[in-house]
mmCIF file of C-alpha atoms and ligand atoms in Angstrom:
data_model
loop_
_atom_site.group_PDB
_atom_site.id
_atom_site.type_symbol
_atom_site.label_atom_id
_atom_site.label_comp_id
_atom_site.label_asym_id
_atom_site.label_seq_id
_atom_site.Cartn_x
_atom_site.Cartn_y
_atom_site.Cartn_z
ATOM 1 C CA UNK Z 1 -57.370 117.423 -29.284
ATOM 2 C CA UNK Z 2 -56.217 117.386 -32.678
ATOM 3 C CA UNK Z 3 -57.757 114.669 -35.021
ATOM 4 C CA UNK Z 4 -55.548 112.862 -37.187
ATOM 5 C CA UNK Z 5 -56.643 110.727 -40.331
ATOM 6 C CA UNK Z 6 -54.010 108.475 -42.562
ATOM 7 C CA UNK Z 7 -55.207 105.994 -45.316
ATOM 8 C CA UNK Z 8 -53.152 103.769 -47.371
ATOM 9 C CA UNK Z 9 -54.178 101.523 -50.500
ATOM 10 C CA UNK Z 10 -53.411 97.576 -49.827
ATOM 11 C CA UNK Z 11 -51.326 97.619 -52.831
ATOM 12 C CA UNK Z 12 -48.192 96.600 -52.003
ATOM 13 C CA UNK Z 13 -45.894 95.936 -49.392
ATOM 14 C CA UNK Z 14 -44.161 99.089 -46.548
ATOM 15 C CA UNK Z 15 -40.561 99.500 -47.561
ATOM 16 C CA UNK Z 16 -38.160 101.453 -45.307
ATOM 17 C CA UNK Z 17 -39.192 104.406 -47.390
ATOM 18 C CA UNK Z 18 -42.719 103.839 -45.788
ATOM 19 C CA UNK Z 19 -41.171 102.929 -42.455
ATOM 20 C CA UNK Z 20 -38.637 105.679 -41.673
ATOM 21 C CA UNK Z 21 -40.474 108.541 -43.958
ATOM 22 C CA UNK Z 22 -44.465 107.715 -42.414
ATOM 23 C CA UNK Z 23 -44.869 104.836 -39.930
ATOM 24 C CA UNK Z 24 -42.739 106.234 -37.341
ATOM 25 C CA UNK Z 25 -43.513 109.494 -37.045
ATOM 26 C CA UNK Z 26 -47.688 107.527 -36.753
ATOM 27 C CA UNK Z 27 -46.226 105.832 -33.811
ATOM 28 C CA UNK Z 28 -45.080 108.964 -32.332
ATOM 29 C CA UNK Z 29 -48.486 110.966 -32.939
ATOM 30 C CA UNK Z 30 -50.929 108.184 -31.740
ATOM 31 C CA UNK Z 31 -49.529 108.729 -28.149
ATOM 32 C CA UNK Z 32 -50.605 112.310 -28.602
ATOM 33 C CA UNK Z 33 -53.296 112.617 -30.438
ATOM 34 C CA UNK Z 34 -56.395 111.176 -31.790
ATOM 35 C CA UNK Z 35 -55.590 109.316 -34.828
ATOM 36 C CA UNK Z 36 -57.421 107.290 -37.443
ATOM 37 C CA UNK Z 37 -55.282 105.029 -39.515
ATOM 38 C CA UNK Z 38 -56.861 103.070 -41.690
ATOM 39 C CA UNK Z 39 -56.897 100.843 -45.181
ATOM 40 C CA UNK Z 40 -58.368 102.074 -48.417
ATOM 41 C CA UNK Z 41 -59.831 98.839 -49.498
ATOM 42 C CA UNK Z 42 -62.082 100.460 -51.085
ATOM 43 C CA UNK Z 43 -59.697 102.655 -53.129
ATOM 44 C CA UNK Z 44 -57.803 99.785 -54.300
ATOM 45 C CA UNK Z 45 -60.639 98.313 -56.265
ATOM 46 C CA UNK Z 46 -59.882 101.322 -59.067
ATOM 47 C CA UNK Z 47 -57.186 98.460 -60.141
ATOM 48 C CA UNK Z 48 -59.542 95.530 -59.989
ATOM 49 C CA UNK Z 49 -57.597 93.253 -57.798
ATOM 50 C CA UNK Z 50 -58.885 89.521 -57.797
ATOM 51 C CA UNK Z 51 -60.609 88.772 -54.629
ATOM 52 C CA UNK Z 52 -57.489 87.027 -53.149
ATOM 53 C CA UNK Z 53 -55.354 89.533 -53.773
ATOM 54 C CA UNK Z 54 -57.175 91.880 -51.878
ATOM 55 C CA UNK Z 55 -57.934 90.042 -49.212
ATOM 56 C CA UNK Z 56 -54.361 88.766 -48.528
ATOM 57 C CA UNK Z 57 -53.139 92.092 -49.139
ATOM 58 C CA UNK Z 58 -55.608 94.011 -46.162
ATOM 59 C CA UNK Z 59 -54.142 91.400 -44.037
ATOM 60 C CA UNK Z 60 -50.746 91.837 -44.807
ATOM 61 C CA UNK Z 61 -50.929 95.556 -44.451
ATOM 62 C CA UNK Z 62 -52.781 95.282 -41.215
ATOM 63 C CA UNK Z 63 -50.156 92.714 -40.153
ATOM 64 C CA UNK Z 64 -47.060 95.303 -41.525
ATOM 65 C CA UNK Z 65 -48.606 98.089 -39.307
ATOM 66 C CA UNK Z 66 -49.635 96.328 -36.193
ATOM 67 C CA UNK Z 67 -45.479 94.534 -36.449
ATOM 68 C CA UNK Z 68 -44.078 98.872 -37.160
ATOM 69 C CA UNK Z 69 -45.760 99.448 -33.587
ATOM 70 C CA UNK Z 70 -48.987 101.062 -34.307
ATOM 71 C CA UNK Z 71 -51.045 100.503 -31.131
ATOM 72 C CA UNK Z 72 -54.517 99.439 -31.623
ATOM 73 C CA UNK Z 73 -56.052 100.288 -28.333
ATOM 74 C CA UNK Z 74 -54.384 104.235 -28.890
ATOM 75 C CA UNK Z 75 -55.302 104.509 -32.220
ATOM 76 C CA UNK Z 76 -58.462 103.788 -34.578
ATOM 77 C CA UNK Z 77 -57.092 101.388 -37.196
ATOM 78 C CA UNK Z 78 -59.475 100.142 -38.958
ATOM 79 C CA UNK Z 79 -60.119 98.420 -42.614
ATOM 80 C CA UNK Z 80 -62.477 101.436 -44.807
ATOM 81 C CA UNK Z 81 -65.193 98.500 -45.989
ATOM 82 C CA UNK Z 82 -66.365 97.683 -42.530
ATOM 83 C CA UNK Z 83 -67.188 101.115 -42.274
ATOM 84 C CA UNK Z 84 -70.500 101.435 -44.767
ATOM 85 C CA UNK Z 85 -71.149 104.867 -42.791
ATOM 86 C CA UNK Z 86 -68.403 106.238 -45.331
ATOM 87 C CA UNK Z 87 -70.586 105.198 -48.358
ATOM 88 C CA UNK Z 88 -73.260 106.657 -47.344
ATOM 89 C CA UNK Z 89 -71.219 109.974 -46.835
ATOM 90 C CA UNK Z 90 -69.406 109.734 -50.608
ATOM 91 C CA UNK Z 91 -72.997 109.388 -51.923
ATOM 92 C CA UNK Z 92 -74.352 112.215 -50.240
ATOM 93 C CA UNK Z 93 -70.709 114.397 -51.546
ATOM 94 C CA UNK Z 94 -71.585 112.858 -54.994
ATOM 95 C CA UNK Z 95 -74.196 115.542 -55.390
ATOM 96 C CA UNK Z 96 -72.225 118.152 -55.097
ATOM 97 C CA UNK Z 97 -69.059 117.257 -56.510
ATOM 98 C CA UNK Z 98 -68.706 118.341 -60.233
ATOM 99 C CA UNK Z 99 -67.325 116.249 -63.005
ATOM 100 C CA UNK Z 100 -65.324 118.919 -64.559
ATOM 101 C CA UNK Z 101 -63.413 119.734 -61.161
ATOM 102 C CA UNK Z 102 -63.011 116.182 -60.786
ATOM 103 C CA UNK Z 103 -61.524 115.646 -64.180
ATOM 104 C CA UNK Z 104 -59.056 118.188 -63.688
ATOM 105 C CA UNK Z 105 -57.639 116.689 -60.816
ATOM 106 C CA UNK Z 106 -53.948 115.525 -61.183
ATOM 107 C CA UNK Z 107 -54.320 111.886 -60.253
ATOM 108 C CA UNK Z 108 -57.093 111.061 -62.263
ATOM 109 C CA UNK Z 109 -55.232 112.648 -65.153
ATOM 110 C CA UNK Z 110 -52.591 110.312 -64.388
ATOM 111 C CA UNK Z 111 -54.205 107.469 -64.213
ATOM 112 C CA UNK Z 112 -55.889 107.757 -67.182
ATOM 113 C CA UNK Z 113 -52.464 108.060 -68.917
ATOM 114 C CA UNK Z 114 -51.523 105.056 -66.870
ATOM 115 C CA UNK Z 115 -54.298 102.727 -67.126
ATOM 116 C CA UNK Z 116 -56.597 103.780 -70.112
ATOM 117 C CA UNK Z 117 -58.185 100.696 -70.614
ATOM 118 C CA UNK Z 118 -60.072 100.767 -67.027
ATOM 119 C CA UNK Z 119 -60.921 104.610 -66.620
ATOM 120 C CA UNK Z 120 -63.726 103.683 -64.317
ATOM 121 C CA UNK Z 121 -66.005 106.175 -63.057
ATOM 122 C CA UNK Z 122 -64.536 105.205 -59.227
ATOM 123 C CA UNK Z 123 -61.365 106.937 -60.645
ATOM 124 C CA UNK Z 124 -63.242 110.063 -60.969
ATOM 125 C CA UNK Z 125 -64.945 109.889 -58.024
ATOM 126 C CA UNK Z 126 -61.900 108.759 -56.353
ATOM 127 C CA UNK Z 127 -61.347 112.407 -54.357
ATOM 128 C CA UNK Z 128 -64.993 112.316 -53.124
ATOM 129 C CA UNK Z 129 -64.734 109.025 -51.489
ATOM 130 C CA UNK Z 130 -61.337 110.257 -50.122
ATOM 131 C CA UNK Z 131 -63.024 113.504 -48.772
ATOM 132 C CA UNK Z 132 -65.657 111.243 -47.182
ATOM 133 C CA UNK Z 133 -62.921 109.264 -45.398
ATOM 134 C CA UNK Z 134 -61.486 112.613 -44.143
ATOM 135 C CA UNK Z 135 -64.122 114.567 -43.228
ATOM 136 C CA UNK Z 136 -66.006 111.495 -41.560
ATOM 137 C CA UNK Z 137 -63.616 111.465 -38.156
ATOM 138 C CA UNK Z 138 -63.861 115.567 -38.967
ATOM 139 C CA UNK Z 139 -59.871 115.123 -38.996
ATOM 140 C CA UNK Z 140 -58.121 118.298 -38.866
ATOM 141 C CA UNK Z 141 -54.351 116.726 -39.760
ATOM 142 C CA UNK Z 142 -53.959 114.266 -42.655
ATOM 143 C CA UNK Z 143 -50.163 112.985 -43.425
ATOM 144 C CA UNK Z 144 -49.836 112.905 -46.653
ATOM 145 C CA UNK Z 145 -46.957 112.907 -49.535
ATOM 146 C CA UNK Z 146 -46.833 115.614 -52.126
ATOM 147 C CA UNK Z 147 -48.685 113.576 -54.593
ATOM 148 C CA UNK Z 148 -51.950 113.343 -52.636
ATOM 149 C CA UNK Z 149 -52.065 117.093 -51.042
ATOM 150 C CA UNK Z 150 -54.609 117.939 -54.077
ATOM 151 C CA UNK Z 151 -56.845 115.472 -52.666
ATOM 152 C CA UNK Z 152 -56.453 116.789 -49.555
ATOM 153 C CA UNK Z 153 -57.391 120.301 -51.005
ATOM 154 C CA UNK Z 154 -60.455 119.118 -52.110
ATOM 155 C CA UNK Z 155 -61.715 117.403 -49.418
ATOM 156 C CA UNK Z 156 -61.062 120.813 -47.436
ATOM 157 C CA UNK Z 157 -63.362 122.439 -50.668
ATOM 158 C CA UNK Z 158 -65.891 119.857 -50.378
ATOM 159 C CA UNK Z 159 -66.153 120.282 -46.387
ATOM 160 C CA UNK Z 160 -66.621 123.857 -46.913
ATOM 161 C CA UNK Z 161 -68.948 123.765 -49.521
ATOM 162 C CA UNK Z 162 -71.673 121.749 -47.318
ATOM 163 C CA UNK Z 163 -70.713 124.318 -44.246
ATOM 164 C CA UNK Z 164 -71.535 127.146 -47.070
ATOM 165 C CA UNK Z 165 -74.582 125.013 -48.406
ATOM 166 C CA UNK Z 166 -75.994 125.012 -45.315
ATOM 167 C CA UNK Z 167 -74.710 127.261 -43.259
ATOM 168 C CA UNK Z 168 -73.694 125.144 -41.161
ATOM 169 C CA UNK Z 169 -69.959 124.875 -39.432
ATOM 170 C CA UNK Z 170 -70.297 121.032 -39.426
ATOM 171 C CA UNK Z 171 -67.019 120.249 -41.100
ATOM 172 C CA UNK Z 172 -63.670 121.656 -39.920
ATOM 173 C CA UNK Z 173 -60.823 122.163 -42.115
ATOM 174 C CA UNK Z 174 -58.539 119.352 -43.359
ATOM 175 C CA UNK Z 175 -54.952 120.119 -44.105
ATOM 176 C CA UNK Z 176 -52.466 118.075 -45.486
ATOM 177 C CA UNK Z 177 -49.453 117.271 -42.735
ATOM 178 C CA UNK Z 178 -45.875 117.767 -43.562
ATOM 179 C CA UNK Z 179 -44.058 116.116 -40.785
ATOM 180 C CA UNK Z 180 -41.044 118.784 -41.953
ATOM 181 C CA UNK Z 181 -37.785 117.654 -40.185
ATOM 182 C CA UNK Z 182 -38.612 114.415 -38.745
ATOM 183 C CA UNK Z 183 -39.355 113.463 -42.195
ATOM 184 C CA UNK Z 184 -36.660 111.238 -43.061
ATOM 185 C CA UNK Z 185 -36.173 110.541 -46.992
ATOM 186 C CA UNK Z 186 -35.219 107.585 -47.727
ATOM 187 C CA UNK Z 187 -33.784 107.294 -50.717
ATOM 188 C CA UNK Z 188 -33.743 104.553 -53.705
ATOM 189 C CA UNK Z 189 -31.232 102.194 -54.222
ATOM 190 C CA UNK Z 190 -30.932 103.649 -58.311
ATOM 191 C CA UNK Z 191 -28.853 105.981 -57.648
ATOM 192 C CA UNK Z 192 -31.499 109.333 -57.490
ATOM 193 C CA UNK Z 193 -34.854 110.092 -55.614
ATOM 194 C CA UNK Z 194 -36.647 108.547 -52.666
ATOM 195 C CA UNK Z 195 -37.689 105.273 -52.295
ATOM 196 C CA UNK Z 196 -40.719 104.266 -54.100
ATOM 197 C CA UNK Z 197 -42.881 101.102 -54.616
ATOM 198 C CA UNK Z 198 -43.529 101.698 -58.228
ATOM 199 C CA UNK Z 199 -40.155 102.489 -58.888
ATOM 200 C CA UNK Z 200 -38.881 99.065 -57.650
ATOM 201 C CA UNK Z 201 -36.067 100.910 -56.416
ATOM 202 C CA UNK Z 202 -37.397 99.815 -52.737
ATOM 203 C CA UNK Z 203 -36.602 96.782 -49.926
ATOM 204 C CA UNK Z 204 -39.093 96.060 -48.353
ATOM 205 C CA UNK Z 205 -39.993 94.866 -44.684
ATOM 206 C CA UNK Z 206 -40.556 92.141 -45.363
ATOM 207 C CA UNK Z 207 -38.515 90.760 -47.524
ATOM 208 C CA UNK Z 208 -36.408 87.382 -48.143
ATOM 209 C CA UNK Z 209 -32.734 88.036 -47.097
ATOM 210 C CA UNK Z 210 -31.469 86.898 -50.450
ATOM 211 C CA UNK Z 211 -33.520 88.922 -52.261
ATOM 212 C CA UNK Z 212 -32.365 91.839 -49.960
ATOM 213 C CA UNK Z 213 -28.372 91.044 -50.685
ATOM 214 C CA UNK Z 214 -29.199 90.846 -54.723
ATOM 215 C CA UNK Z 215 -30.969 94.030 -54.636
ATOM 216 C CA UNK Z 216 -28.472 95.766 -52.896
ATOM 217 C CA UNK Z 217 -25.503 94.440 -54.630
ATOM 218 C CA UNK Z 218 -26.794 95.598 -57.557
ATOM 219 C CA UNK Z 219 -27.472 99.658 -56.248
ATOM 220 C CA UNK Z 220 -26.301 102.047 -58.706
ATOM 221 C CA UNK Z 221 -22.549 103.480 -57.541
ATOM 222 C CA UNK Z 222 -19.961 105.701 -59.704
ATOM 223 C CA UNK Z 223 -15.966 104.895 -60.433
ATOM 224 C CA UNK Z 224 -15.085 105.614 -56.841
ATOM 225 C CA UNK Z 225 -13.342 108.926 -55.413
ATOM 226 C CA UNK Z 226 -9.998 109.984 -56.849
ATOM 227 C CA UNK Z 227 -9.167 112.410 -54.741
ATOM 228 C CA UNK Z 228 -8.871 112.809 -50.660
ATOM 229 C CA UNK Z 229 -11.929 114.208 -49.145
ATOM 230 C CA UNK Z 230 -14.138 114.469 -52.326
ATOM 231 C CA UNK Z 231 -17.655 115.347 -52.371
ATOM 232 C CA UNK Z 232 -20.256 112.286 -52.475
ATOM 233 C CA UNK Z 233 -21.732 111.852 -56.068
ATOM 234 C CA UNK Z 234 -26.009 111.197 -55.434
ATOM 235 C CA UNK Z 235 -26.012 107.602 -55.866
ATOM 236 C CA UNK Z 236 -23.126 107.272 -52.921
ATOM 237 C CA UNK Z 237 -24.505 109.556 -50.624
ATOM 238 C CA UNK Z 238 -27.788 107.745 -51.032
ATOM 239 C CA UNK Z 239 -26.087 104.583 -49.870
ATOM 240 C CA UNK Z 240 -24.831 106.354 -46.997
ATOM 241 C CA UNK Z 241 -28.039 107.776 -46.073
ATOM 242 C CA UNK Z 242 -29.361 104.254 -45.893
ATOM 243 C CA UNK Z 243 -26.478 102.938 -43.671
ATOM 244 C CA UNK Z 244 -27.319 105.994 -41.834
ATOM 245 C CA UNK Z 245 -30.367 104.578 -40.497
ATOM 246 C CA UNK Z 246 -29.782 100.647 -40.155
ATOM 247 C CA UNK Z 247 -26.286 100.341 -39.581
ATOM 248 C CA UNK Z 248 -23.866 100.992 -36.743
ATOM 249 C CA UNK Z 249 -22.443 104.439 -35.791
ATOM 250 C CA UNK Z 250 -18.952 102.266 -36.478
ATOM 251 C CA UNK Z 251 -19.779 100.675 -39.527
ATOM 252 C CA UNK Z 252 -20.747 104.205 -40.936
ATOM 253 C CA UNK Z 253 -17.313 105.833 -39.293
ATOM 254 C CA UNK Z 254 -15.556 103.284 -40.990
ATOM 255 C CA UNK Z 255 -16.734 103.420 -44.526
ATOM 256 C CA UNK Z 256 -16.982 107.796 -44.014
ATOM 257 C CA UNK Z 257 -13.289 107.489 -43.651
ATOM 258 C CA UNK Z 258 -12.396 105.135 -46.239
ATOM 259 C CA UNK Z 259 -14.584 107.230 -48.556
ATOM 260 C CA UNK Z 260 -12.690 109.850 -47.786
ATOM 261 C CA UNK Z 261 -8.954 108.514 -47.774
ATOM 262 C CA UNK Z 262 -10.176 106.519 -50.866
ATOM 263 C CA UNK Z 263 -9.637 103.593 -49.965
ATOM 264 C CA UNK Z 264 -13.410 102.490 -49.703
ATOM 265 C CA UNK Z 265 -14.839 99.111 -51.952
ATOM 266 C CA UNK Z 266 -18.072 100.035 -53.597
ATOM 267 C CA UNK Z 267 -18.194 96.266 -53.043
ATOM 268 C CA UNK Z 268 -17.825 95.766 -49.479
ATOM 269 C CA UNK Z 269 -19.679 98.897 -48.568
ATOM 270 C CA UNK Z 270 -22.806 97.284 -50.322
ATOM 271 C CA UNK Z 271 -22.158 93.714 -48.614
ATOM 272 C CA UNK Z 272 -22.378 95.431 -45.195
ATOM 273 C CA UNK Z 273 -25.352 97.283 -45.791
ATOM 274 C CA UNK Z 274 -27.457 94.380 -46.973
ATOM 275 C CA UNK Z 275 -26.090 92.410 -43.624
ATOM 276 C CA UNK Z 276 -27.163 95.388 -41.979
ATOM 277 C CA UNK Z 277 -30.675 96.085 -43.924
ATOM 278 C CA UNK Z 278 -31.285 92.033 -43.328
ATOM 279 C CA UNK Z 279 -30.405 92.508 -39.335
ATOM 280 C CA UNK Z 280 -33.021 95.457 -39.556
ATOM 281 C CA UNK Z 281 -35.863 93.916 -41.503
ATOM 282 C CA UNK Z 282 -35.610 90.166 -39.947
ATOM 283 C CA UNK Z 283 -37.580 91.012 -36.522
ATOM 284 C CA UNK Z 284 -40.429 92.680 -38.488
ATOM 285 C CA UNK Z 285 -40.434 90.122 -41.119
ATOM 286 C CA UNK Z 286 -40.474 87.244 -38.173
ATOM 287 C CA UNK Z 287 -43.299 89.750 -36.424
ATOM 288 C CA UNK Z 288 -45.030 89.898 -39.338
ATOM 289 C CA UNK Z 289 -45.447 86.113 -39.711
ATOM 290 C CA UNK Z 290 -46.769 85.733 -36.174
ATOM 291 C CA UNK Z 291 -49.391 88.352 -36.494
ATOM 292 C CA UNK Z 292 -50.838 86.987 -39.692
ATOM 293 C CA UNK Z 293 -50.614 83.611 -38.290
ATOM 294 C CA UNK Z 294 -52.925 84.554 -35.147
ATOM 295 C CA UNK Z 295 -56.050 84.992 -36.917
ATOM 296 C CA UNK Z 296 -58.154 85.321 -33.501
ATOM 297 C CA UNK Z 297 -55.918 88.177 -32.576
ATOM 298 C CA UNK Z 298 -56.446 89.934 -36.252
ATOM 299 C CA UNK Z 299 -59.483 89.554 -35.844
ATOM 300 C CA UNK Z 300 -59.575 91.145 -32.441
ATOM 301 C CA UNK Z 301 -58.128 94.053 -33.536
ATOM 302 C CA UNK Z 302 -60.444 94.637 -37.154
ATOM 303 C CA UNK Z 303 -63.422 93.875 -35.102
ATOM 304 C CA UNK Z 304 -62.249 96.725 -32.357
ATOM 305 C CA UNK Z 305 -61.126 99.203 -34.911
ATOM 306 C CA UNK Z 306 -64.533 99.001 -36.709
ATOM 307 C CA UNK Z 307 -66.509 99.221 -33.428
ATOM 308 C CA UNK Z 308 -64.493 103.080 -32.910
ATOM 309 C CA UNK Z 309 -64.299 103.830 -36.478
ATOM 310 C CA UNK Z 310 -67.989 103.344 -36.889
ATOM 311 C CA UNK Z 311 -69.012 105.096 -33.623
ATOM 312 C CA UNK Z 312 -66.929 108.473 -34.720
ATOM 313 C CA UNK Z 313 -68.494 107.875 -38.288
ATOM 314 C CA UNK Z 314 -72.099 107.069 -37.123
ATOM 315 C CA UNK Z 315 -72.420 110.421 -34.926
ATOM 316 C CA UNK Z 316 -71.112 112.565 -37.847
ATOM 317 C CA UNK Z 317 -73.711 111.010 -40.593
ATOM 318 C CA UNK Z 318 -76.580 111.526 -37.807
ATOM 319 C CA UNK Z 319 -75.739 114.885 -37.563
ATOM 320 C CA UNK Z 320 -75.314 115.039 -41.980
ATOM 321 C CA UNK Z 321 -78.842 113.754 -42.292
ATOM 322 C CA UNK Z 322 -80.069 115.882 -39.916
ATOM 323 C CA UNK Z 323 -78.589 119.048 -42.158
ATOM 324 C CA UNK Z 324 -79.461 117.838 -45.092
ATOM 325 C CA UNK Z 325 -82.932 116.896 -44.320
ATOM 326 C CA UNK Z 326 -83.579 113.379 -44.096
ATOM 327 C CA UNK Z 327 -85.201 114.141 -40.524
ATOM 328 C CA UNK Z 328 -86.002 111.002 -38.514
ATOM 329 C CA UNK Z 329 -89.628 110.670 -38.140
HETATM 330 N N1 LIG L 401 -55.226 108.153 -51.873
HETATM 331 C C1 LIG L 401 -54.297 107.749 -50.854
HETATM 332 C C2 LIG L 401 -53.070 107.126 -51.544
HETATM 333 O O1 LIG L 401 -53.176 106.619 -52.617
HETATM 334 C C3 LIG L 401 -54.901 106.755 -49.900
HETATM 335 C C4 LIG L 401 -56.046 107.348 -49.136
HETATM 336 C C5 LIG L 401 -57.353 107.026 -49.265
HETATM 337 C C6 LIG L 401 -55.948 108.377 -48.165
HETATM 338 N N2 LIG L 401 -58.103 107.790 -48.426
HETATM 339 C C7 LIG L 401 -57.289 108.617 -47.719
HETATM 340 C C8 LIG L 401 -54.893 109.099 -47.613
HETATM 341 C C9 LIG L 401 -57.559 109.595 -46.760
HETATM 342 C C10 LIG L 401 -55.176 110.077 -46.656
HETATM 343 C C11 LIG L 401 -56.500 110.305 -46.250
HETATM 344 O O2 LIG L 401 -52.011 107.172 -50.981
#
């Protein structure tokens, strides 16, 4: 069976970009295959968040994931620092990881643009550690946006160069996953691209209804169609794209024809998909609440993650030590 791996940095909050672009096709594969889905605590600490904010933000995300249906007794999810097996394997990649390939790679060029004050040797090191999540579970299938598919390139070099070290064939092949067609985008409510946190083009989950309605109110829109049957300008199709997905197949009729015999209000059209984004996102918001409210039952499900996560990570670093020669006496 097919291993899959996902990782995502507690940084902020799912929005329905997350939701209807990642989390539900996760739901989908954990029935079919074996899947590790986990939270780059680790990762996060590139930023330097304060202790609070990290912890409330692993819990939230944990929370967010367990409310979007992902199934902790089908699937590993687990938090990456209870899991000091995947230290152990970044230090051991360390060695043969070179700074020049490292510095070369698009995100840490980016993020020294972005955050020059703090370029932290983690940030360089920041594809090893990733490769080490990866390659720990020896997942074949890793999710991934086009942002992070370098990443996943080099964990796929880094696998191969220990195989090739040691002639070995204990690492398989990582490729990024492009869940193609039942990718949905979900685009932003500015009028072009997807949905994005650092944009702050996003709603979120969960989110307060009024902050929902203002958000939405405000989405970019043009002067309106002048003519019968006229094509959709970006920021109006986007808008229908999102009503697509959380409103009804007669609320989307409706405004489709009114569009088109141009009669539509930019201003009702907005009102109804914030009532209809608020209907969507107030059961996972309410979900939400409960989860992080039940602290035995969070704790249930860390405590069980890291019992699986560490078992599949434990037998892979036995057999890494063994290679490299740390034999057991
Ligand atoms: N770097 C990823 C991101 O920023 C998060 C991540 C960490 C990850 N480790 C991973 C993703 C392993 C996939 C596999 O989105």
């Amino acid at each position: 069976m097919e291993t899959v791996l996902s990782g995502i940095r507690p940084t902020g909050n799912l929005h329905l970009g997350n939701y209807f672009g990642a989390v539900q096709n996760f739901i989908k594969m954990q029935e079919q295959f074996n899947c590790f889905f986990f939270i780059a605590d680790w990762h996060s600490l590139t930023t330097h968040p304060t202790p609070a904010d990290l912890h409330n933000n692993v819990t939230q995300i944990l929370a967010e994931y367990l409310a979007c249906g992902i199934d902790p007794e089908k699937a590993t999810l687990y938090v990456q620092s209870e899991v000091p097996e995947i230290a152990e394997l970044y230090l051991l990649l360390n060695m043969n990881a070179y700074v020049g390939e490292l510095e070369r790679t698009t995100t840490f060029k980016d993020k020294i643009r972005s955050q020059p004050e703090n370029v932290n040797a983690g940030l360089l090191t920041y594809p090893v550690l990733q490769a080490a999540d990866i390659i720990i579970h020896k997942a074949t299938q890793v999710p991934v946006g086009k942002d992070q598919e370098q990443n996943v390139e080099i964990a796929r070099k880094y696998a191969r160069r220990f195989n090739n070290m040691y002639g070995v064939e204990c690492f398989p092949d990582p490729h990024p996953f492009n869940f193609g067609e039942n990718l949905i985008k979900i685009p932003g409510l500015d009028g072009s691209g997807k949905m994005g946190k650092s944009d702050g083009n996003g709603v979120y989950l969960y989110e307060d209804a009024n902050s929902i309605r203002k958000k939405v109110m405000r989405a970019v829109t043009d002067s309106g169609p002048t003519e019968p049957n006229s094509t959709q300008t970006e920021p109006i199709q986007n808008l229908f794209t999102l009503m697509k997905v959380v409103s009804s197949q007669d609320t989307l009729d409706f405004f489709t024809q009114a569009y088109a015999d141009c009669t539509v209000r930019y201003g009702d059209l907005k009102k109804q998909l914030a009532e209809d984004i608020v209907a969507f996102t107030t059961p996972f918001k309410e979900k939400i609440d409960a989860i992080k409210a039940d602290e035995v039952y969070l704790k249930k499900v860390v405590d069980m993650g890291t019992e699986k996560a560490r078992a599949s990570a434990s037998k892979t670093l036995k057999e890494v030590r063994n290679i490299i020669g740390f034999k057991t006496f």
